[in-house]
Short mmCIF file of C-alpha atoms and ligand atoms in Angstrom, two decimals:
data_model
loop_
_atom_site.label_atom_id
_atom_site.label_comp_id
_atom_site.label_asym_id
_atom_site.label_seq_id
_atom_site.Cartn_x
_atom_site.Cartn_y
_atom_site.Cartn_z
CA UNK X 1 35.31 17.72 20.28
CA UNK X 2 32.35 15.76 22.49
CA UNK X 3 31.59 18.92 23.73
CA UNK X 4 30.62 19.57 19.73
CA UNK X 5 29.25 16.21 18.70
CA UNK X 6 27.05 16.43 21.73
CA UNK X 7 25.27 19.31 20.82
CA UNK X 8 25.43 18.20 17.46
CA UNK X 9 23.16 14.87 18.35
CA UNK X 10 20.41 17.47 20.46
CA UNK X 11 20.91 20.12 17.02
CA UNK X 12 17.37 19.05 15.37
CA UNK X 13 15.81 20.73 18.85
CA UNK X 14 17.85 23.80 18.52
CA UNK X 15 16.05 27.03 16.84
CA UNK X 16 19.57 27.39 14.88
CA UNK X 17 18.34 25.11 12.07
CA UNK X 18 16.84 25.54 8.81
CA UNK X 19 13.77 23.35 8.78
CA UNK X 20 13.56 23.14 4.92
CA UNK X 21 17.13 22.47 3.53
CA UNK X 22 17.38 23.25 0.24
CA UNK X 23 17.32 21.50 -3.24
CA UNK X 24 20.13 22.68 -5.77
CA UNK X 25 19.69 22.76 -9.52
CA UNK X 26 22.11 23.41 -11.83
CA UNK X 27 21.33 23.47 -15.60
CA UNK X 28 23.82 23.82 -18.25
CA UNK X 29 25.71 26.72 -16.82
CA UNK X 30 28.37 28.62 -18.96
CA UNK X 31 30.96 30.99 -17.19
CA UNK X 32 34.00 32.33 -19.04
CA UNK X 33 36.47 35.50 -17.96
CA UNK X 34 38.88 36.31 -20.89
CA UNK X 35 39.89 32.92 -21.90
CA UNK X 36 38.16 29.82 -22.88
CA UNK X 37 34.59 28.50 -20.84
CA UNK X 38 35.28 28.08 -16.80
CA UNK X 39 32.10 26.32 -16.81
CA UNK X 40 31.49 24.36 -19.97
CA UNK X 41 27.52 23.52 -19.55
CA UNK X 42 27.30 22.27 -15.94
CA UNK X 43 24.54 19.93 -15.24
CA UNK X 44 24.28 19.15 -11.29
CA UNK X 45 21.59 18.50 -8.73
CA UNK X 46 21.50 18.53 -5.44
CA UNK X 47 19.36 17.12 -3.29
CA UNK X 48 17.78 18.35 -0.09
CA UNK X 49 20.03 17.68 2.79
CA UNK X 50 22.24 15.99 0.59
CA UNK X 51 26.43 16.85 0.97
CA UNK X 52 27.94 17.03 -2.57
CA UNK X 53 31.68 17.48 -3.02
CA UNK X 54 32.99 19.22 -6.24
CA UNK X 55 36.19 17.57 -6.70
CA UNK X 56 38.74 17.94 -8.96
CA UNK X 57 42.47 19.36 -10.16
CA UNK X 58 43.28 23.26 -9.58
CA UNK X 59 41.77 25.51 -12.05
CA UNK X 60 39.08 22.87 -13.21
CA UNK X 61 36.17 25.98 -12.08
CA UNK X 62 35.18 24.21 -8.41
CA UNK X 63 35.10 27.59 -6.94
CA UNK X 64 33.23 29.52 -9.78
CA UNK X 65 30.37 26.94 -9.69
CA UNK X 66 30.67 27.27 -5.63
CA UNK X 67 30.93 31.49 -5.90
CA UNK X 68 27.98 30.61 -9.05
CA UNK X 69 25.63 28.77 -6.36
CA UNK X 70 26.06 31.91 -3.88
CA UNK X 71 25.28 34.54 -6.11
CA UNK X 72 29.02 36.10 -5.69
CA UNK X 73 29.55 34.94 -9.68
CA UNK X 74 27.56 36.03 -12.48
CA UNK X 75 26.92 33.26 -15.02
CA UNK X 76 26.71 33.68 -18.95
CA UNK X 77 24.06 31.17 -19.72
CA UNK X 78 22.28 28.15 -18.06
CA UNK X 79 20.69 28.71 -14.87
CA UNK X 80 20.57 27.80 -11.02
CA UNK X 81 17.22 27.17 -9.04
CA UNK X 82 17.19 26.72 -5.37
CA UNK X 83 14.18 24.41 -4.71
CA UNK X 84 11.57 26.21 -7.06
CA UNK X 85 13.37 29.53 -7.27
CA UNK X 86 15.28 30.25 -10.01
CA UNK X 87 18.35 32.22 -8.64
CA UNK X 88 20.34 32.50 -11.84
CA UNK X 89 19.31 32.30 -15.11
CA UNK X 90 18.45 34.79 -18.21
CA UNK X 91 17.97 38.07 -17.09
CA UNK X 92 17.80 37.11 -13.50
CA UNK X 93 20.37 37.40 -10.83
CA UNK X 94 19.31 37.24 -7.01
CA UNK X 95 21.47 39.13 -5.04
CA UNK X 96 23.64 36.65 -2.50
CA UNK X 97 22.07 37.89 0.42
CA UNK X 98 18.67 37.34 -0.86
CA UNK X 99 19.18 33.89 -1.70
CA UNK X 100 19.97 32.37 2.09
CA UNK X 101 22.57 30.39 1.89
CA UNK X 102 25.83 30.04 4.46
CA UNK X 103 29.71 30.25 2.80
CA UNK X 104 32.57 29.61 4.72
CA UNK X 105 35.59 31.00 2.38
CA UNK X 106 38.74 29.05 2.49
CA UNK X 107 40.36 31.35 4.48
CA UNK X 108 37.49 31.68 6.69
CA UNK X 109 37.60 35.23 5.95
CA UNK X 110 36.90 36.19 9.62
CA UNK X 111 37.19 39.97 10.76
CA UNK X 112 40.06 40.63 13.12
CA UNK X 113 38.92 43.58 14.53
CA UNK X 114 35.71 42.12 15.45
CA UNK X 115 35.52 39.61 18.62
CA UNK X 116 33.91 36.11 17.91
CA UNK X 117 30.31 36.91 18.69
CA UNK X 118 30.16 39.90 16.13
CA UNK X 119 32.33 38.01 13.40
CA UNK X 120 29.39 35.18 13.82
CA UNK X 121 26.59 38.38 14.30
CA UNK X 122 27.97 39.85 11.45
CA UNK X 123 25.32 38.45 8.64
CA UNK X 124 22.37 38.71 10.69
CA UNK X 125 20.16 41.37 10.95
CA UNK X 126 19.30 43.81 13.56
CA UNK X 127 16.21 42.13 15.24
CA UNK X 128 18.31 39.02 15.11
CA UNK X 129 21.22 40.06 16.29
CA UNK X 130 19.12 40.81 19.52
CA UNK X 131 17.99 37.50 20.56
CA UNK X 132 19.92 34.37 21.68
CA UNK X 133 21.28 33.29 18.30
CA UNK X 134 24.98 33.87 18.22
CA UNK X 135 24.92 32.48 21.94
CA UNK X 136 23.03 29.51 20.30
CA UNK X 137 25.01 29.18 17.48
CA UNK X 138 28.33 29.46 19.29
CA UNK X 139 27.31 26.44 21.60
CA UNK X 140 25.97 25.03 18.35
CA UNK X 141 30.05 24.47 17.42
CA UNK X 142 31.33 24.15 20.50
CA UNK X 143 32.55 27.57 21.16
CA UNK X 144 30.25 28.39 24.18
CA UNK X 145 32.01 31.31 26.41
CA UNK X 146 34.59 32.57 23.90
CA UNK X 147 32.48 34.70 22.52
CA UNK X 148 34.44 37.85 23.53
CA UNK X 149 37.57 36.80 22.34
CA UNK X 150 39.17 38.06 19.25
CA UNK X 151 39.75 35.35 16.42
CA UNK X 152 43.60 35.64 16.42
CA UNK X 153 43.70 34.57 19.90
CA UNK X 154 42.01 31.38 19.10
CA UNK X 155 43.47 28.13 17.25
CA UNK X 156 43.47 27.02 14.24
CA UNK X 157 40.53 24.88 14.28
CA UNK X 158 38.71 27.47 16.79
CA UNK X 159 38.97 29.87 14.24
CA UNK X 160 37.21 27.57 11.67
CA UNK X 161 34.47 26.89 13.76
CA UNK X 162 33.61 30.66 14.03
CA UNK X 163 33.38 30.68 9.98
CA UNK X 164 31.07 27.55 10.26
CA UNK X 165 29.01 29.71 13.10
CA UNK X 166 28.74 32.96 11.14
CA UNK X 167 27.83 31.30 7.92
CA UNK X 168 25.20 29.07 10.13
CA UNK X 169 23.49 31.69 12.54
CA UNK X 170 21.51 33.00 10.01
CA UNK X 171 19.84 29.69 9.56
CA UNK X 172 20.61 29.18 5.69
CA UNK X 173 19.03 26.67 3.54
CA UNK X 174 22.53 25.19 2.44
CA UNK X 175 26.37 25.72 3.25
CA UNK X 176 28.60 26.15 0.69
CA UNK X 177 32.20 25.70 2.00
CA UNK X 178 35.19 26.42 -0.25
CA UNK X 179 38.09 24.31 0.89
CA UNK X 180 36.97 24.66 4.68
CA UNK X 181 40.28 22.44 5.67
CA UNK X 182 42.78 23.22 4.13
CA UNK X 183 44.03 25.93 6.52
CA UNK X 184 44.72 23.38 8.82
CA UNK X 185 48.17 21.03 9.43
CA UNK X 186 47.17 17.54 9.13
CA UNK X 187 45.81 16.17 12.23
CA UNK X 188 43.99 18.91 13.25
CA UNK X 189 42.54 18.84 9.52
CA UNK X 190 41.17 15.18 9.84
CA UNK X 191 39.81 15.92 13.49
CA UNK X 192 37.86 19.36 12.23
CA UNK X 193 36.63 17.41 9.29
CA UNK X 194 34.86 14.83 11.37
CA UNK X 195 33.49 16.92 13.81
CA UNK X 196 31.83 19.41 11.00
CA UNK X 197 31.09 16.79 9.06
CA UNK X 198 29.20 14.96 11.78
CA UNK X 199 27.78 18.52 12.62
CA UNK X 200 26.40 19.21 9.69
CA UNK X 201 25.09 15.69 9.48
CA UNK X 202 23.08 16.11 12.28
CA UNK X 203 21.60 19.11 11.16
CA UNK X 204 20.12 17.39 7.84
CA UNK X 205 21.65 20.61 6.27
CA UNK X 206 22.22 20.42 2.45
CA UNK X 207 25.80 21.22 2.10
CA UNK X 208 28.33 21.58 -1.00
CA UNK X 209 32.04 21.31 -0.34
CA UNK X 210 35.03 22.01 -2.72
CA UNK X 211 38.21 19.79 -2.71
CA UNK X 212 40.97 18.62 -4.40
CA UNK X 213 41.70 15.92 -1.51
CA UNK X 214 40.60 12.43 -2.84
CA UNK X 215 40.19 11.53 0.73
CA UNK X 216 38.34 14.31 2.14
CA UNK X 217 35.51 14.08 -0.66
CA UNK X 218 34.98 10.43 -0.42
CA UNK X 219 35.00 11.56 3.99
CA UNK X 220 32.32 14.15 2.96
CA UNK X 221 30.35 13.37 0.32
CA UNK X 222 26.88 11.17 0.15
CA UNK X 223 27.92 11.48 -3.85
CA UNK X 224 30.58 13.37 -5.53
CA UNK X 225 30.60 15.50 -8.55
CA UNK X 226 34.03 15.32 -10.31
CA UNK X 227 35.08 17.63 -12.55
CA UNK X 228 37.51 17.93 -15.22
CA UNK X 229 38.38 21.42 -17.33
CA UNK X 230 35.21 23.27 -16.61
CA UNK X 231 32.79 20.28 -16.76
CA UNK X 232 30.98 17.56 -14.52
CA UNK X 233 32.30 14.58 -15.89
CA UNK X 234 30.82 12.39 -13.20
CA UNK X 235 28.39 12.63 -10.91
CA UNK X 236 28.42 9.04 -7.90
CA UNK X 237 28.40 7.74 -4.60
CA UNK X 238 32.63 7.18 -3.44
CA UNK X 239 32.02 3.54 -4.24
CA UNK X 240 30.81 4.44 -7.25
CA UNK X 241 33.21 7.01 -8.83
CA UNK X 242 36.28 4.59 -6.95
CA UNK X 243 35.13 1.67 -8.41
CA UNK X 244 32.88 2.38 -11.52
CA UNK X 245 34.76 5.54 -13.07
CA UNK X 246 33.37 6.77 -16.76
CA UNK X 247 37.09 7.64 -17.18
CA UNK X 248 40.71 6.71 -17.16
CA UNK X 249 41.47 10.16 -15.91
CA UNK X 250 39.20 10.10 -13.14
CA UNK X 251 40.04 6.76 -12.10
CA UNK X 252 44.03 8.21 -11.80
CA UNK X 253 42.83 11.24 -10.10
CA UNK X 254 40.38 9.16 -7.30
CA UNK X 255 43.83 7.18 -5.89
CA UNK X 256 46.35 4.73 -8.05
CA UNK X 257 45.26 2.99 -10.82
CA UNK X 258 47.24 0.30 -12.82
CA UNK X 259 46.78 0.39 -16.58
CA UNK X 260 46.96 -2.66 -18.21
CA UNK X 261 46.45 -3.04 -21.91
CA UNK X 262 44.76 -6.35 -23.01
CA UNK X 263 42.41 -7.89 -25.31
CA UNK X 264 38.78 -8.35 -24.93
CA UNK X 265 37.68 -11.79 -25.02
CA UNK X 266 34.86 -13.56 -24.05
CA UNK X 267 33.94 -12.90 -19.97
CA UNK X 268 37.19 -10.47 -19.84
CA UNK X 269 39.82 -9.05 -20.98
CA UNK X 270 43.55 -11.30 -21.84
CA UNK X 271 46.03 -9.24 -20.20
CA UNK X 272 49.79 -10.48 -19.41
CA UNK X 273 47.91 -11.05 -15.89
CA UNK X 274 45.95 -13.41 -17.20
CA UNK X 275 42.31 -13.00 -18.14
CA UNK X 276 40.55 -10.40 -15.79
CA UNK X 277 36.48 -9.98 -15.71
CA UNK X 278 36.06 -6.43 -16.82
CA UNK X 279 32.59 -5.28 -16.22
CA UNK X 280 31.53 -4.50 -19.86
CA UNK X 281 32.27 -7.01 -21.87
CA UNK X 282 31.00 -7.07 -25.45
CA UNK X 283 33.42 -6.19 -27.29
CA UNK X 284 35.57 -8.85 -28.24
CA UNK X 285 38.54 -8.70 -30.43
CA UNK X 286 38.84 -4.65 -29.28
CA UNK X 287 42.51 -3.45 -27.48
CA UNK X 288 41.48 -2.21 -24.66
CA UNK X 289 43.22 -0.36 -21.21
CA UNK X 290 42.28 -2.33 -17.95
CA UNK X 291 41.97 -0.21 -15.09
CA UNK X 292 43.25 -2.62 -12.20
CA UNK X 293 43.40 -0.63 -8.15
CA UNK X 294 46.87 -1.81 -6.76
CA UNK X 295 44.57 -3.78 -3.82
CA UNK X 296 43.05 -6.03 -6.70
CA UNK X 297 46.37 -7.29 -7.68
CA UNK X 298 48.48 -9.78 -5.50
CA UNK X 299 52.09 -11.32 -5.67
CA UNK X 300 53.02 -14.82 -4.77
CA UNK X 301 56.79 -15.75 -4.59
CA UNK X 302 58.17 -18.23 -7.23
CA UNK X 303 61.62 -18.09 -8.09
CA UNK X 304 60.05 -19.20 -12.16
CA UNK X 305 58.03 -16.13 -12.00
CA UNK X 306 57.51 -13.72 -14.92
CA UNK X 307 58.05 -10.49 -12.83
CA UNK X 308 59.81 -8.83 -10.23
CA UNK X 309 59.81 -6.89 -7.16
CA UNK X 310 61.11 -3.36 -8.23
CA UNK X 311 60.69 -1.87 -4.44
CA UNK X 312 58.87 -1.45 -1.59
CA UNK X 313 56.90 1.19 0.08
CA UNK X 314 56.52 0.01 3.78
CA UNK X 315 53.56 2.32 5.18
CA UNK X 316 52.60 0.52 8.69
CA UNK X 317 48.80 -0.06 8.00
CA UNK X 318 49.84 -1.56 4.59
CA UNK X 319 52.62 -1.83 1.68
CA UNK X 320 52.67 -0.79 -1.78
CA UNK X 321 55.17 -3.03 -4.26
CA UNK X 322 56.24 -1.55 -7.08
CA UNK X 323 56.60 -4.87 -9.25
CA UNK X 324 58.36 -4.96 -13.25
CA UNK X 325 55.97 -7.27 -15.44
CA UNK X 326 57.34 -9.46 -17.97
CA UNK X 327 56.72 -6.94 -20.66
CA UNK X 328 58.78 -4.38 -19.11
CA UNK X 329 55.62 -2.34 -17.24
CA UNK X 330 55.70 -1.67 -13.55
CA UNK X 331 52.74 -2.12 -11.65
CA UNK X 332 51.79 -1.08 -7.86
CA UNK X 333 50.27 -3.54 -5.85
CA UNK X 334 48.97 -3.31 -2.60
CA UNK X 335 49.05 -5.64 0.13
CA UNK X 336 48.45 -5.62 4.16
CA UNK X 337 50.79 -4.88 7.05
CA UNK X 338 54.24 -6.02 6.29
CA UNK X 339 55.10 -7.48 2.72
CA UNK X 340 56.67 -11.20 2.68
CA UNK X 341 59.25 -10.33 -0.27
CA UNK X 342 62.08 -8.26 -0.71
CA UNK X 343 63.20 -6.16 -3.63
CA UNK X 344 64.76 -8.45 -6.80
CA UNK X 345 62.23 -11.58 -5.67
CA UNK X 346 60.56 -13.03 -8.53
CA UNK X 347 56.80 -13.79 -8.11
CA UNK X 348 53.70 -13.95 -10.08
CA UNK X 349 51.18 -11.41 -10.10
CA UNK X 350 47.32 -12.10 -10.07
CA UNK X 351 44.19 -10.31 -10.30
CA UNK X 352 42.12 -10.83 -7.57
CA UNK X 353 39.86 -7.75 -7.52
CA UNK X 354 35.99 -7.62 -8.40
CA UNK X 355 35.52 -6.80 -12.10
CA UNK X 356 37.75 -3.69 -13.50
CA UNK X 357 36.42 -1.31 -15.34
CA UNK X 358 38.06 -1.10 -19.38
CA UNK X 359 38.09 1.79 -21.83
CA UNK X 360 39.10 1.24 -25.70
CA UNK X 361 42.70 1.86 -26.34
CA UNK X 362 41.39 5.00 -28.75
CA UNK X 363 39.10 6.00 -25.38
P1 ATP A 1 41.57 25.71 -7.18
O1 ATP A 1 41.38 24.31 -6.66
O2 ATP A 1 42.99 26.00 -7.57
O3 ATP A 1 40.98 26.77 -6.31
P2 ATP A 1 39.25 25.70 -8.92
O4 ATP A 1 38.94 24.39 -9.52
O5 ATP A 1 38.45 26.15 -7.76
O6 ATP A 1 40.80 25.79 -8.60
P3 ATP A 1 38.50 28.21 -10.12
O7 ATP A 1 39.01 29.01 -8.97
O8 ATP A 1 37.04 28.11 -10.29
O9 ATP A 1 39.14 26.75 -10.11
O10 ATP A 1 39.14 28.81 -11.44
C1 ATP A 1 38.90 28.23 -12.72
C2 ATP A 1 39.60 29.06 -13.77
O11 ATP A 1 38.96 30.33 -13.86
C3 ATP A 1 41.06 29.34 -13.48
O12 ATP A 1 41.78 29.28 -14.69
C4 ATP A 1 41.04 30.75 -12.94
O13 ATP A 1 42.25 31.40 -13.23
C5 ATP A 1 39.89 31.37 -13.71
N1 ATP A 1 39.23 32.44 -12.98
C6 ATP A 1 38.54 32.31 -11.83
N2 ATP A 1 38.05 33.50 -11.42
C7 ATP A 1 38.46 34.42 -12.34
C8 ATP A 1 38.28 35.83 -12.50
N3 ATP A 1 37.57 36.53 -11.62
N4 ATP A 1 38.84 36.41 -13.56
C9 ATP A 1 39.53 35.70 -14.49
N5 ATP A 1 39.75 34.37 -14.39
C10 ATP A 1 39.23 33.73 -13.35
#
């Protein structure tokens, strides 16, 4: 692992870097098969050097705006520029390899036959292939000397630094990387993501990941694009999308939300928590659905309090209660290291969060 962030640091001196990283534009792009729009008008930008995560559910079209981006998927309308090329649009398709950017496939998609320096040869051309590149590129990821090896005989995270190598050697604009992790087990996956991560940091590459792991986009991404049944519903910074969400849905998808209904009054919302500061609030009178994170709530024991401690989820680092309101709702709320009740205490519950975000009860 030094051995890669080391090189990593010294990477902006290596010749293994693309000096202009690229600027992605994506403008209202449509992509349907048989059924109903994959892509429903995609709007997305990203910038040079940036790293943008798609996130979302399964089968929300990550992958064919990923494959779209490549040049592996054909779209229907819209199109996609890379910096001041357009790459996809009417009547225009640039072929993948013509367009100079790096994939690395979720199953890395390495050649078995091939040992690692021809897997990572393998997209570079002849007069390349003859220089010190994969040599270069190999030490890039921390795979100097195994170069002869075949890929089954290397682990699981060895193998997925080849995939980063071949899709890097040929110095691409921008990396595309399909689920890069989740070949892994678990504590190799957090490891490999750091190190790449911090590897393609250093580089200044520009770099678009797809996930459905909450936690791995908000590791990756400078913003993240969520989407939802073929479209971007919104585009933010992990603060941003964790705290400031456009939706209910993507609030429940981006970690456990509490949904409260109350009543907007003047400077919040009166909820059967009390009156929380909700960070739109002009419209007074209207029902609306709090959205409260289980760390913004806290319990205090009182034997004349309103609700009760359902159960406990102990996790080490911190606890989740699962407390029964006075109207009959359960709420999660989140505390530090070890809790100080026990299931069937009665406490009160308080807001103690910044301002939540509310939608209309019709939202
Ligand atoms: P996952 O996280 O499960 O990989 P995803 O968000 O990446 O999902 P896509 O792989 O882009 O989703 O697929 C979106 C939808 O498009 C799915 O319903 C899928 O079945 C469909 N789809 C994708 N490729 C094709 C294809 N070549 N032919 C027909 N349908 C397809």
């Amino acid at each position: 692992m030094l051995g890669v962030l080391n090189i990593a640091r010294r990477a902006n001196r290596r010749p293994g870097v693309s000096e202009s990283p690229a600027r992605i534009e994506i403008v209202d792009v449509r992509r349907r098969f048989d059924g109903p729009d994959v892509l429903n008008d995609v709007t997305l930008t990203v910038a040079s050097g940036e790293s943008m995560v798609l996130l979302g559910p399964s089968g929300c079209g990550k992958t064919t705006l990923l494959r779209s981006i490549a040049g592996l998927e054909r779209i229907d309308s819209g199109s996609i520029a890379i910096d001041d090329e357009i790459v996809s649009g009417p009547g225009r398709h640039v072929r993948p390899e013509h367009r100079h950017i790096g994939m690395v496939f979720q199953d890395w998609a390495l050649f078995p036959h091939l040992t690692v320096a021809d897997n990572v040869a393998f997209g570079l051309n002849k007069a390349e292939r003859d220089t010190a590149r994969v040599a270069e590129t190999l030490e890039l990821v921390g795979l100097a000397g195994l170069g002869d090896r075949r890929p089954a005989t290397l682990s699981g995270g060895q193998q997925q630094r080849v995939a980063l190598a071949r899709a890097l050697a040929p110095q691409p604009r921008a990396l595309l990387l399909d689920e890069p992790f989740s070949n892994l087990d678990t504590g190799l996956r957090v490891r490999v993501r750091n190190e790449v991560n911090a590897l393609l940091r250093s580089l200044g590459i520009t770099a678009v990941y797809v996930t459905h792991d909450q936690e791995e986009a908000f590791a990756l991404g400078d913003r993240i694009a969520v989407m939802m049944a073929g479209s971007v519903v919104q585009v933010g910074t992990p603060f941003e999308i964790y705290e400031r969400p456009v939706a209910a849905a993507i609030s429940d998808f981006v970690g456990e939300t509490n949904h409260i209904t109350g009543v907007m009054v003047d400077g919040g919302a009166d909820t059967c928590l009390g009156k929380v500061a909700v960070s739109a609030s002009d419209r007074i009178g209207q029902r609306v659905q709090v959205l409260i994170r289980p760390e913004h709530l806290a319990v205090t024991a009182d034997p004349e309090g309103a609700a009760s401690i359902e159960s406990i989820e102990y996790y080490g680092h911190d606890h989740v209660l699962r407390v029964r309101l006075a109207d009959g709702s359960l709420v999660a709320v989140r505390g530090a290291m070890a809790p100080s009740v026990t299931p069937g205490d009665r406490v009160v519950v308080r807001h103690t969060g910044p301002r939540s975000v509310a939608f209309d009860v019709d939202d």
